[in-house]
Short mmCIF file of C-alpha atoms in Angstrom, two decimals:
data_model
loop_
_atom_site.label_atom_id
_atom_site.label_comp_id
_atom_site.label_asym_id
_atom_site.label_seq_id
_atom_site.Cartn_x
_atom_site.Cartn_y
_atom_site.Cartn_z
CA UNK E 169 211.52 78.69 30.36
CA UNK E 170 208.80 79.47 32.86
CA UNK E 171 210.12 77.88 36.00
CA UNK E 172 207.05 78.72 38.10
CA UNK E 173 204.97 76.81 35.61
CA UNK E 174 207.36 73.87 35.49
CA UNK E 175 207.38 73.51 39.27
CA UNK E 176 203.63 73.99 39.50
CA UNK E 177 203.03 71.35 36.88
CA UNK E 178 205.41 68.90 38.50
CA UNK E 179 204.39 69.38 42.11
CA UNK E 180 200.82 70.66 42.32
CA UNK E 181 199.08 67.31 42.22
CA UNK E 182 201.56 65.56 44.51
CA UNK E 183 199.93 64.55 47.75
CA UNK E 184 201.18 62.55 50.72
CA UNK E 185 200.56 58.81 50.81
CA UNK E 186 199.06 59.05 54.28
CA UNK E 187 195.73 60.85 54.53
CA UNK E 188 195.55 63.93 56.74
CA UNK E 189 193.20 62.26 59.18
CA UNK E 190 195.60 59.36 59.52
CA UNK E 191 198.58 61.71 59.99
CA UNK E 192 196.78 63.36 62.89
CA UNK E 193 195.86 60.11 64.58
CA UNK E 194 199.34 58.61 64.05
CA UNK E 195 201.06 61.68 65.42
CA UNK E 196 198.77 62.00 68.41
CA UNK E 197 199.24 58.33 69.19
CA UNK E 198 203.03 58.60 68.94
CA UNK E 199 203.03 61.74 71.09
CA UNK E 200 200.93 59.98 73.68
CA UNK E 201 203.38 57.08 73.83
CA UNK E 202 206.32 59.45 74.06
CA UNK E 203 204.62 61.28 76.87
CA UNK E 204 204.03 58.06 78.72
CA UNK E 205 207.71 57.24 78.47
CA UNK E 206 208.57 60.85 79.31
CA UNK E 207 210.87 61.02 76.38
CA UNK E 208 209.68 64.15 74.68
CA UNK E 209 212.82 65.61 73.21
CA UNK E 210 211.55 67.91 70.51
CA UNK E 211 212.03 71.17 72.31
CA UNK E 212 213.95 73.06 69.72
CA UNK E 213 214.83 76.70 69.83
CA UNK E 214 212.47 78.92 67.89
CA UNK E 215 213.48 78.95 64.28
CA UNK E 216 214.56 82.21 62.75
CA UNK E 217 211.77 82.92 60.36
CA UNK E 218 211.78 85.32 57.47
CA UNK E 219 214.11 87.70 59.19
CA UNK E 220 215.22 90.70 57.24
CA UNK E 221 218.47 89.80 55.56
CA UNK E 222 221.53 91.95 55.84
CA UNK E 223 221.63 94.88 53.48
CA UNK E 224 224.10 94.41 50.73
CA UNK E 225 226.43 97.29 50.50
CA UNK E 226 227.46 98.49 47.11
CA UNK E 227 231.22 98.03 47.01
CA UNK E 228 231.76 100.45 44.22
CA UNK E 229 234.81 102.50 43.76
CA UNK E 230 233.58 104.63 40.94
CA UNK E 231 230.57 105.31 38.82
CA UNK E 232 231.82 106.42 35.49
CA UNK E 233 230.52 108.19 32.49
CA UNK E 234 229.25 106.81 29.22
CA UNK E 235 231.75 105.18 26.94
CA UNK E 236 229.74 105.14 23.75
CA UNK E 237 228.80 101.50 23.33
CA UNK E 238 226.38 100.03 20.82
CA UNK E 239 222.91 99.77 22.41
CA UNK E 240 221.32 98.07 19.41
CA UNK E 241 224.28 95.75 18.97
CA UNK E 242 224.12 94.60 22.59
CA UNK E 243 220.45 93.65 22.46
CA UNK E 244 220.84 92.20 18.98
CA UNK E 245 223.46 89.82 20.38
CA UNK E 246 221.16 88.95 23.27
CA UNK E 247 218.33 87.77 21.02
CA UNK E 248 220.71 86.06 18.61
CA UNK E 249 222.03 84.12 21.59
CA UNK E 250 218.46 83.50 22.74
CA UNK E 251 217.52 81.77 19.49
CA UNK E 252 220.87 80.14 18.68
CA UNK E 253 220.10 76.95 20.56
CA UNK E 254 217.23 76.27 18.13
CA UNK E 255 219.82 75.00 15.64
CA UNK E 256 220.09 71.85 17.72
CA UNK E 257 216.32 71.33 17.79
CA UNK E 258 214.94 68.54 15.56
CA UNK E 259 212.20 70.85 14.21
CA UNK E 260 214.61 73.68 13.46
CA UNK E 261 213.72 76.01 10.58
CA UNK E 262 215.89 78.72 9.19
CA UNK E 263 213.73 81.62 10.31
CA UNK E 264 213.79 80.36 13.92
CA UNK E 265 217.02 82.28 14.39
CA UNK E 266 216.94 85.99 15.04
CA UNK E 267 219.16 87.59 12.45
CA UNK E 268 219.40 91.05 13.96
CA UNK E 269 218.42 94.44 12.71
CA UNK E 270 215.64 95.31 15.16
CA UNK E 271 215.77 98.91 16.31
CA UNK E 272 215.87 98.72 20.10
CA UNK E 273 216.86 102.33 20.49
CA UNK E 274 213.27 103.64 20.26
CA UNK E 275 212.57 102.32 23.74
CA UNK E 276 214.60 101.26 26.71
CA UNK E 277 217.42 103.16 28.26
CA UNK E 278 221.14 103.39 27.89
CA UNK E 279 222.55 103.24 31.40
CA UNK E 280 226.33 103.15 31.16
CA UNK E 281 226.95 102.70 34.86
CA UNK E 282 230.45 101.58 35.68
CA UNK E 283 231.54 99.99 38.94
CA UNK E 284 235.18 99.18 39.47
CA UNK E 285 236.24 96.36 41.77
CA UNK E 286 239.65 94.95 42.60
CA UNK E 287 239.91 92.59 39.64
CA UNK E 288 237.22 93.69 37.24
CA UNK E 289 234.86 96.43 36.14
CA UNK E 290 231.13 95.92 35.90
CA UNK E 291 229.31 98.10 33.39
CA UNK E 292 225.55 98.06 33.19
CA UNK E 293 224.89 98.99 29.63
CA UNK E 294 221.20 99.22 29.10
CA UNK E 295 217.69 98.01 29.72
CA UNK E 296 214.66 97.35 27.55
CA UNK E 297 211.22 96.40 28.79
CA UNK E 298 207.58 95.99 28.04
CA UNK E 299 204.84 95.78 30.66
CA UNK E 300 205.90 92.37 31.95
CA UNK E 301 209.41 91.65 30.76
CA UNK E 302 212.73 93.42 31.26
CA UNK E 303 216.16 92.66 29.84
CA UNK E 304 219.34 94.13 31.27
CA UNK E 305 222.69 93.85 29.51
CA UNK E 306 225.97 94.33 31.35
CA UNK E 307 229.66 93.77 30.81
CA UNK E 308 232.29 92.36 33.10
CA UNK E 309 235.78 93.38 32.04
CA UNK E 310 238.49 91.53 33.94
CA UNK E 311 241.79 93.20 34.68
CA UNK E 312 244.42 91.84 32.32
CA UNK E 313 246.58 90.58 35.17
CA UNK E 314 243.73 88.57 36.68
CA UNK E 315 243.47 84.84 35.88
CA UNK E 316 240.19 85.02 33.92
CA UNK E 317 241.07 82.92 30.87
CA UNK E 318 239.35 79.73 29.87
CA UNK E 319 240.55 76.73 31.85
CA UNK E 320 240.27 73.06 31.11
CA UNK E 321 237.16 71.50 32.70
CA UNK E 322 236.06 74.83 34.18
CA UNK E 323 232.58 76.16 33.54
CA UNK E 324 231.97 79.60 32.06
CA UNK E 325 232.08 82.57 34.36
CA UNK E 326 228.66 83.34 35.78
CA UNK E 327 227.36 86.34 37.63
CA UNK E 328 225.22 85.30 40.55
CA UNK E 329 222.55 87.96 40.50
CA UNK E 330 218.91 88.57 41.11
CA UNK E 331 216.43 91.09 39.76
CA UNK E 332 213.26 91.92 41.61
CA UNK E 333 210.87 94.80 41.30
CA UNK E 334 210.28 96.76 44.48
CA UNK E 335 206.73 95.36 44.68
CA UNK E 336 208.14 91.80 44.20
CA UNK E 337 205.73 91.24 41.31
CA UNK E 338 208.56 90.41 38.93
CA UNK E 339 211.81 88.60 39.37
CA UNK E 340 214.70 86.99 37.53
CA UNK E 341 213.67 84.39 35.03
CA UNK E 342 216.83 83.82 33.09
CA UNK E 343 220.33 85.07 32.51
CA UNK E 344 223.52 84.01 30.80
CA UNK E 345 226.64 85.08 28.98
CA UNK E 346 225.90 86.64 25.61
CA UNK E 347 229.45 86.87 24.32
CA UNK E 348 233.10 86.74 25.33
CA UNK E 349 235.74 88.94 23.76
CA UNK E 350 239.07 88.33 25.46
CA UNK E 351 238.65 89.85 28.93
CA UNK E 352 235.19 91.33 28.19
CA UNK E 353 232.25 89.11 29.17
CA UNK E 354 228.80 90.38 28.22
CA UNK E 355 225.88 89.07 30.26
CA UNK E 356 222.13 89.52 30.28
CA UNK E 357 219.47 89.09 32.92
CA UNK E 358 215.77 88.83 32.22
CA UNK E 359 213.03 89.51 34.73
CA UNK E 360 209.43 88.59 34.16
CA UNK E 361 206.23 88.77 36.11
CA UNK E 362 202.50 88.59 36.18
CA UNK E 363 200.33 90.70 33.94
CA UNK E 364 197.54 90.93 36.47
CA UNK E 365 197.10 94.67 37.02
CA UNK E 366 200.87 95.14 37.12
CA UNK E 367 203.16 96.92 34.77
CA UNK E 368 206.83 97.68 34.83
CA UNK E 369 206.14 101.31 33.91
CA UNK E 370 206.85 103.43 36.96
CA UNK E 371 208.18 100.43 38.88
CA UNK E 372 211.81 100.01 39.97
CA UNK E 373 214.06 97.11 39.08
CA UNK E 374 216.39 96.21 41.94
CA UNK E 375 219.39 94.27 40.69
CA UNK E 376 221.57 92.49 43.23
CA UNK E 377 224.93 91.42 41.86
CA UNK E 378 226.24 88.94 44.39
CA UNK E 379 229.39 87.42 42.95
CA UNK E 380 231.22 86.19 39.90
CA UNK E 381 232.29 82.61 39.89
CA UNK E 382 233.21 79.57 37.89
CA UNK E 383 234.07 76.03 38.89
CA UNK E 384 234.38 72.41 37.92
CA UNK E 385 231.01 70.73 37.85
CA UNK E 386 230.76 67.88 40.29
CA UNK E 387 228.42 65.14 39.23
CA UNK E 388 229.40 62.63 41.92
CA UNK E 389 229.00 64.32 45.28
CA UNK E 390 225.45 65.57 45.68
CA UNK E 391 226.48 67.81 48.57
CA UNK E 392 228.83 69.91 46.47
CA UNK E 393 227.81 71.87 43.41
CA UNK E 394 231.34 72.40 42.24
CA UNK E 395 234.48 70.64 43.37
CA UNK E 396 236.60 73.69 42.87
CA UNK E 397 235.58 77.25 42.55
CA UNK E 398 237.06 80.59 41.62
CA UNK E 399 235.06 83.41 43.09
CA UNK E 400 235.06 87.20 43.07
CA UNK E 401 232.71 88.96 45.43
CA UNK E 402 230.56 91.76 44.11
CA UNK E 403 227.96 92.82 46.70
CA UNK E 404 226.43 95.51 44.57
CA UNK E 405 222.81 96.62 44.52
CA UNK E 406 221.66 98.84 41.69
CA UNK E 407 218.20 100.34 41.44
CA UNK E 408 216.94 101.05 37.95
CA UNK E 409 213.75 103.11 37.88
CA UNK E 410 211.56 102.25 34.92
CA UNK E 411 211.14 105.92 34.03
CA UNK E 412 211.92 105.36 30.37
CA UNK E 413 209.47 104.52 27.59
CA UNK E 414 208.59 100.85 27.59
CA UNK E 415 207.13 98.90 24.72
CA UNK E 416 203.39 99.47 24.90
CA UNK E 417 201.32 96.64 23.48
CA UNK E 418 199.34 97.13 20.28
CA UNK E 419 195.87 96.04 21.38
CA UNK E 420 193.41 94.68 18.85
CA UNK E 421 189.87 93.48 19.13
CA UNK E 422 189.07 90.55 16.94
CA UNK E 423 185.92 90.78 14.84
CA UNK E 424 183.14 88.23 15.36
CA UNK E 425 183.66 86.58 11.99
CA UNK E 426 186.46 84.12 11.72
CA UNK E 427 187.42 84.22 15.38
CA UNK E 428 187.02 80.51 16.02
CA UNK E 429 190.16 78.89 17.32
CA UNK E 430 191.03 75.56 18.78
CA UNK E 431 193.08 75.21 21.92
CA UNK E 432 194.79 72.14 23.18
CA UNK E 433 193.84 70.61 26.50
CA UNK E 434 196.44 68.24 27.87
CA UNK E 435 194.49 65.91 30.05
CA UNK E 436 196.36 63.08 31.71
CA UNK E 437 199.14 63.34 29.16
CA UNK E 438 196.77 63.17 26.17
CA UNK E 439 195.78 65.98 23.82
CA UNK E 440 192.19 67.09 23.36
CA UNK E 441 190.85 70.01 21.35
CA UNK E 442 188.89 72.72 23.07
CA UNK E 443 186.75 74.99 20.92
CA UNK E 444 187.35 78.64 21.58
CA UNK E 445 186.75 82.12 20.25
CA UNK E 446 189.67 84.51 20.09
CA UNK E 447 188.54 87.84 21.53
CA UNK E 448 191.52 90.15 21.84
CA UNK E 449 195.16 90.24 20.86
CA UNK E 450 197.80 92.62 22.08
CA UNK E 451 201.33 92.55 20.77
CA UNK E 452 204.48 94.23 21.99
CA UNK E 453 207.93 93.60 20.51
CA UNK E 454 208.81 91.36 23.47
CA UNK E 455 205.58 89.56 24.30
CA UNK E 456 201.96 89.12 23.31
CA UNK E 457 198.62 88.43 24.94
CA UNK E 458 195.66 86.49 23.61
CA UNK E 459 192.31 86.22 25.30
CA UNK E 460 189.89 83.47 24.40
CA UNK E 461 186.44 82.40 25.41
CA UNK E 462 186.30 78.64 25.34
CA UNK E 463 183.32 76.39 24.86
CA UNK E 464 183.52 74.50 28.14
CA UNK E 465 183.72 70.77 27.38
CA UNK E 466 181.14 68.41 28.88
CA UNK E 467 183.61 67.20 31.52
CA UNK E 468 184.57 70.78 32.36
CA UNK E 469 187.94 72.51 32.52
CA UNK E 470 190.23 70.96 35.10
CA UNK E 471 192.88 72.64 37.19
CA UNK E 472 195.41 69.87 36.62
CA UNK E 473 195.25 70.17 32.85
CA UNK E 474 197.60 72.13 30.63
CA UNK E 475 196.06 74.47 28.08
CA UNK E 476 198.14 75.20 25.04
CA UNK E 477 198.20 77.13 21.80
CA UNK E 478 198.58 75.32 18.54
CA UNK E 479 199.82 76.83 15.23
CA UNK E 480 200.99 80.10 16.64
CA UNK E 481 202.63 82.48 14.19
CA UNK E 482 202.34 85.95 12.76
CA UNK E 483 202.47 87.05 9.13
CA UNK E 484 204.18 90.32 8.26
CA UNK E 485 203.53 92.86 5.51
CA UNK E 486 205.80 90.98 3.08
CA UNK E 487 203.81 87.78 3.59
CA UNK E 488 206.57 86.13 5.60
CA UNK E 489 205.58 83.87 8.47
CA UNK E 490 207.17 84.72 11.78
CA UNK E 491 207.22 81.67 13.98
CA UNK E 492 208.25 81.54 17.58
CA UNK E 493 209.61 79.08 19.99
CA UNK E 494 208.30 80.87 22.99
CA UNK E 495 210.52 81.57 25.95
CA UNK E 496 207.64 80.84 28.21
CA UNK E 497 203.98 81.48 28.51
CA UNK E 498 201.48 81.66 31.29
CA UNK E 499 197.77 80.94 31.11
CA UNK E 500 195.09 82.37 33.37
CA UNK E 501 191.95 80.25 33.27
CA UNK E 502 188.55 81.13 34.62
CA UNK E 503 187.17 77.63 35.13
CA UNK E 504 183.61 78.87 35.59
CA UNK E 505 183.26 81.03 32.48
CA UNK E 506 185.86 79.39 30.26
CA UNK E 507 187.78 82.63 29.71
CA UNK E 508 191.49 82.05 29.10
CA UNK E 509 194.27 84.56 28.80
CA UNK E 510 197.65 83.60 27.39
CA UNK E 511 200.70 85.71 27.98
CA UNK E 512 203.53 84.69 25.69
CA UNK E 513 207.11 85.92 25.98
CA UNK E 514 208.85 85.94 22.63
CA UNK E 515 212.39 84.78 22.09
CA UNK E 516 212.98 87.27 19.29
CA UNK E 517 211.65 90.81 18.94
CA UNK E 518 208.93 91.75 16.45
CA UNK E 519 207.60 95.05 15.21
CA UNK E 520 203.83 94.96 15.89
CA UNK E 521 203.23 97.56 13.18
CA UNK E 522 204.53 95.12 10.57
CA UNK E 523 202.15 92.36 11.57
CA UNK E 524 199.13 91.88 9.32
CA UNK E 525 197.70 88.66 10.70
CA UNK E 526 197.97 86.24 13.57
CA UNK E 527 197.42 82.52 13.19
CA UNK E 528 196.50 80.86 16.40
CA UNK E 529 194.66 77.66 17.14
CA UNK E 530 194.36 76.85 13.45
CA UNK E 531 192.66 80.13 12.57
CA UNK E 532 194.12 83.16 10.85
CA UNK E 533 192.88 86.52 12.01
CA UNK E 534 193.53 89.67 10.04
CA UNK E 535 194.82 92.44 12.25
CA UNK E 536 193.57 95.89 11.40
CA UNK X 113 198.88 83.74 67.98
CA UNK X 114 198.70 80.01 67.25
CA UNK X 115 198.77 77.56 70.16
CA UNK X 116 199.13 73.92 69.18
CA UNK X 117 195.95 72.28 70.44
CA UNK X 118 194.62 69.03 68.86
CA UNK X 119 192.07 71.08 66.88
CA UNK X 120 194.67 73.57 65.75
CA UNK X 121 197.04 70.75 64.88
CA UNK X 122 194.40 69.09 62.67
CA UNK X 123 193.88 72.39 60.85
CA UNK X 124 197.63 72.82 60.31
CA UNK X 125 197.98 69.29 58.97
CA UNK X 126 195.18 70.03 56.48
CA UNK X 127 196.93 73.22 55.51
CA UNK X 128 200.55 72.12 55.30
CA UNK X 129 200.80 68.34 54.81
CA UNK X 130 201.33 68.86 51.08
CA UNK X 131 204.04 71.47 51.62
CA UNK X 132 205.93 69.28 54.10
CA UNK X 133 205.59 66.21 51.89
CA UNK X 134 206.77 68.00 48.74
CA UNK X 135 209.66 69.68 50.56
CA UNK X 136 210.77 66.31 51.93
CA UNK X 137 210.46 64.75 48.48
CA UNK X 138 212.83 67.39 47.12
CA UNK X 139 215.46 66.10 49.52
CA UNK X 140 214.91 62.36 49.75
CA UNK X 141 213.51 61.77 46.21
CA UNK X 142 211.38 58.95 47.52
CA UNK X 143 207.68 59.14 48.20
CA UNK X 144 207.63 56.66 51.08
CA UNK X 145 210.57 58.28 52.87
CA UNK X 146 209.01 61.70 52.26
CA UNK X 147 205.82 60.44 53.87
CA UNK X 148 207.76 59.15 56.91
CA UNK X 149 209.64 62.43 57.20
CA UNK X 150 206.35 64.31 57.02
CA UNK X 151 204.91 62.34 59.94
CA UNK X 152 208.07 62.87 62.01
CA UNK X 153 207.96 66.59 61.29
CA UNK X 154 204.32 66.86 62.32
CA UNK X 155 205.17 64.96 65.50
CA UNK X 156 207.75 67.66 66.19
CA UNK X 157 205.14 70.31 65.61
CA UNK X 158 202.63 68.59 67.89
CA UNK X 159 205.16 68.28 70.70
CA UNK X 160 206.68 71.73 70.19
CA UNK X 161 206.10 73.76 73.28
CA UNK X 162 206.12 77.26 71.88
CA UNK X 163 203.48 79.30 70.12
CA UNK X 164 203.54 80.62 66.60
CA UNK X 165 202.72 84.10 65.37
CA UNK X 166 200.82 83.10 62.23
CA UNK X 167 200.21 80.36 59.69
CA UNK X 168 203.12 81.72 57.66
CA UNK X 169 205.32 81.38 60.74
CA UNK X 170 204.23 77.74 61.14
CA UNK X 171 204.85 77.07 57.45
CA UNK X 172 208.36 78.51 57.54
CA UNK X 173 209.12 76.54 60.72
CA UNK X 174 207.83 73.32 59.14
CA UNK X 175 209.97 73.82 56.03
CA UNK X 176 213.06 74.45 58.10
CA UNK X 177 212.47 71.44 60.33
CA UNK X 178 211.74 69.28 57.26
CA UNK X 179 214.98 70.41 55.60
CA UNK X 180 217.02 69.66 58.72
CA UNK X 181 215.34 66.32 59.27
CA UNK X 182 216.01 65.29 55.66
CA UNK X 183 219.63 66.42 55.82
CA UNK X 184 220.16 64.29 58.92
CA UNK X 185 218.46 61.37 57.23
CA UNK X 186 220.60 61.70 54.10
CA UNK X 187 223.74 61.85 56.23
CA UNK X 188 222.87 58.77 58.22
CA UNK X 189 224.87 55.67 57.37
CA UNK X 190 221.86 53.37 57.36
CA UNK X 191 220.10 55.53 54.75
CA UNK X 192 223.13 55.51 52.52
CA UNK X 193 223.56 51.75 52.83
CA UNK X 194 219.96 51.01 51.98
CA UNK X 195 219.33 53.33 49.10
CA UNK X 196 215.64 53.30 48.28
CA UNK X 197 214.60 51.41 45.15
CA UNK X 198 212.54 54.37 43.92
CA UNK X 199 215.67 56.44 43.52
CA UNK X 200 216.59 54.62 40.37
CA UNK X 201 213.09 54.53 38.99
CA UNK X 202 210.37 56.92 38.02
CA UNK X 203 208.40 58.18 40.94
CA UNK X 204 204.97 56.68 40.37
CA UNK X 205 203.04 59.56 41.75
CA UNK X 206 200.77 61.21 39.27
CA UNK X 207 199.96 61.69 35.61
CA UNK X 208 202.40 61.07 32.79
CA UNK X 209 203.32 64.65 31.90
CA UNK X 210 203.73 65.79 35.49
CA UNK X 211 205.61 62.62 36.31
CA UNK X 212 208.02 63.27 33.47
CA UNK X 213 208.66 66.83 34.66
CA UNK X 214 209.09 65.67 38.23
CA UNK X 215 211.64 63.05 37.13
CA UNK X 216 213.58 65.79 35.35
CA UNK X 217 213.48 68.03 38.42
CA UNK X 218 214.64 65.11 40.55
CA UNK X 219 217.80 64.89 38.43
CA UNK X 220 218.82 68.34 39.65
CA UNK X 221 221.43 68.69 42.34
CA UNK X 222 219.62 68.27 45.67
CA UNK X 223 220.45 71.74 46.97
CA UNK X 224 219.37 73.41 43.75
CA UNK X 225 216.23 71.32 43.66
CA UNK X 226 215.00 72.17 47.14
CA UNK X 227 215.91 75.85 46.75
CA UNK X 228 214.15 76.11 43.40
CA UNK X 229 211.11 74.36 44.86
CA UNK X 230 210.89 76.94 47.64
CA UNK X 231 211.40 79.84 45.22
CA UNK X 232 209.26 78.76 42.29
CA UNK X 233 206.60 76.64 43.96
CA UNK X 234 206.28 77.99 47.48
CA UNK X 235 207.07 81.49 46.16
CA UNK X 236 209.39 82.48 48.98
CA UNK X 237 211.81 85.31 48.22
CA UNK X 238 215.57 84.79 48.31
CA UNK X 239 215.73 86.59 51.64
CA UNK X 240 213.04 84.39 53.10
CA UNK X 241 214.63 81.16 51.88
CA UNK X 242 217.98 82.29 53.27
CA UNK X 243 216.36 82.95 56.65
CA UNK X 244 214.42 79.69 56.70
CA UNK X 245 217.36 77.50 55.71
CA UNK X 246 219.92 79.50 57.65
CA UNK X 247 222.01 80.13 54.55
CA UNK X 248 223.46 83.27 53.02
CA UNK X 249 221.46 85.03 50.33
CA UNK X 250 224.35 84.60 47.92
CA UNK X 251 224.20 80.84 48.46
CA UNK X 252 220.51 80.83 47.63
CA UNK X 253 220.95 82.92 44.49
CA UNK X 254 223.86 80.72 43.42
CA UNK X 255 221.66 77.65 43.74
CA UNK X 256 218.85 79.35 41.82
CA UNK X 257 221.16 80.49 39.06
CA UNK X 258 222.84 77.10 38.69
CA UNK X 259 219.58 75.24 39.17
CA UNK X 260 217.98 77.17 36.34
CA UNK X 261 220.89 76.36 34.05
CA UNK X 262 220.87 72.68 35.02
CA UNK X 263 217.11 72.47 34.60
CA UNK X 264 217.16 74.23 31.24
CA UNK X 265 219.72 71.72 29.99
CA UNK X 266 217.76 68.77 31.35
CA UNK X 267 214.47 70.02 29.90
CA UNK X 268 215.98 70.57 26.46
CA UNK X 269 217.58 67.13 26.64
CA UNK X 270 214.18 65.71 27.55
CA UNK X 271 212.61 67.27 24.47
CA UNK X 272 211.02 70.26 26.21
CA UNK X 273 211.87 72.91 23.64
CA UNK X 274 209.15 75.05 25.07
CA UNK X 275 206.96 74.49 28.05
CA UNK X 276 203.49 73.42 27.07
#
């Protein structure tokens, strides 16, 4: 899910009922009356604004050595988990689910960092990334004598954590438990960011692990998230330099012939087709980019509209269609020229070298 | 340095009325109450007798004051007794698709909703939100983490398999 996009879509066209001019006159009138009555009481202390927050100290006891875990297996489980929910979707198809077998070991980095706390050990296992997306997998292994087991009505354990790059261009987008094996809980965190002149290569991922917790969800009292909570503090900050090979995109220029594609313009909740020409495609195992030049409709391209891709799938060397239910995508639109750039994050990995064609906007383009 | 003169105030209303309105809406879930809160908050700004360092400083101050004002309003007995009609209905604000998404966001826990709004819409960092709201960073990240999970569930339930 692209939460920035969701919030932008929901809130961007919301405006106050009262016009700005009216707000000013109302406020000035009220202030004048208050002044006359000498009842001005709004002298509040200066708010603390954007103060630097306290540094979180890493409460580690030890940083251990590698224990020989399965890098491929860990990321395989992540993407299996990532596509599993599709089974409940009404338009579910068998190949929606990632079945495993992708070789993640070519890129990314095995980290094997172990931090021991009073009741559990946190092990950061590995990271994979392309230019705009990073996945980190880590384990929490509870001490056997700690009360970690499943409890009636309790939610799953969750690690409250945040990833940001040092330049703040990318941050946490998603995270969850991948698997539970007795006292071993495997989690992932995903960070995503803008593609605009930024790349994760050479950047540093700063991961703040705040605390582990679980509780009973409270649907009645809106002031309390959970009525009861079991919490273990963590307070650990780990910096992961992206000094390892990341998935570089395979960039392709689309030939003039057969590059016509149709995009969808959601205007006021209705779908319209927008004629476009696909210009470039770049594909990495974790995400892909498409750039289009649209034929600007007579009524123009509007900022409030949503611009979507229809019929988006790849075909591999064996002729099999690889369809995606995208994790999220972002669209950059140049409203003057009609240029549009889609950045799509995939919910299962692909090998760009195995892709022979892309079908997008109703048009199939051979990739050479 | 920003000194609140009538001219400066007019400029700040132009600049931040939307932010104050949307922040208030995240708390009170009602467009008319949000509008009232917004006017009260701007009255506080107009009668505030200290200067601000920058527009960003004003914005952060406005968000904090809006949050506090809304919290007080939500706590007040009269507000609880006369629950606004809009709460149980769709918020008739804008176009269908956006309205649908907004209704889903409004089903989130209030604390998660306002925190996610500040993070994902206003693009404040966790540290900044913590400072503005006077909360711990861990509290903010907890709300973001749980808010994301809640929202994901609600979106899937609402048929949003992918965001279009």
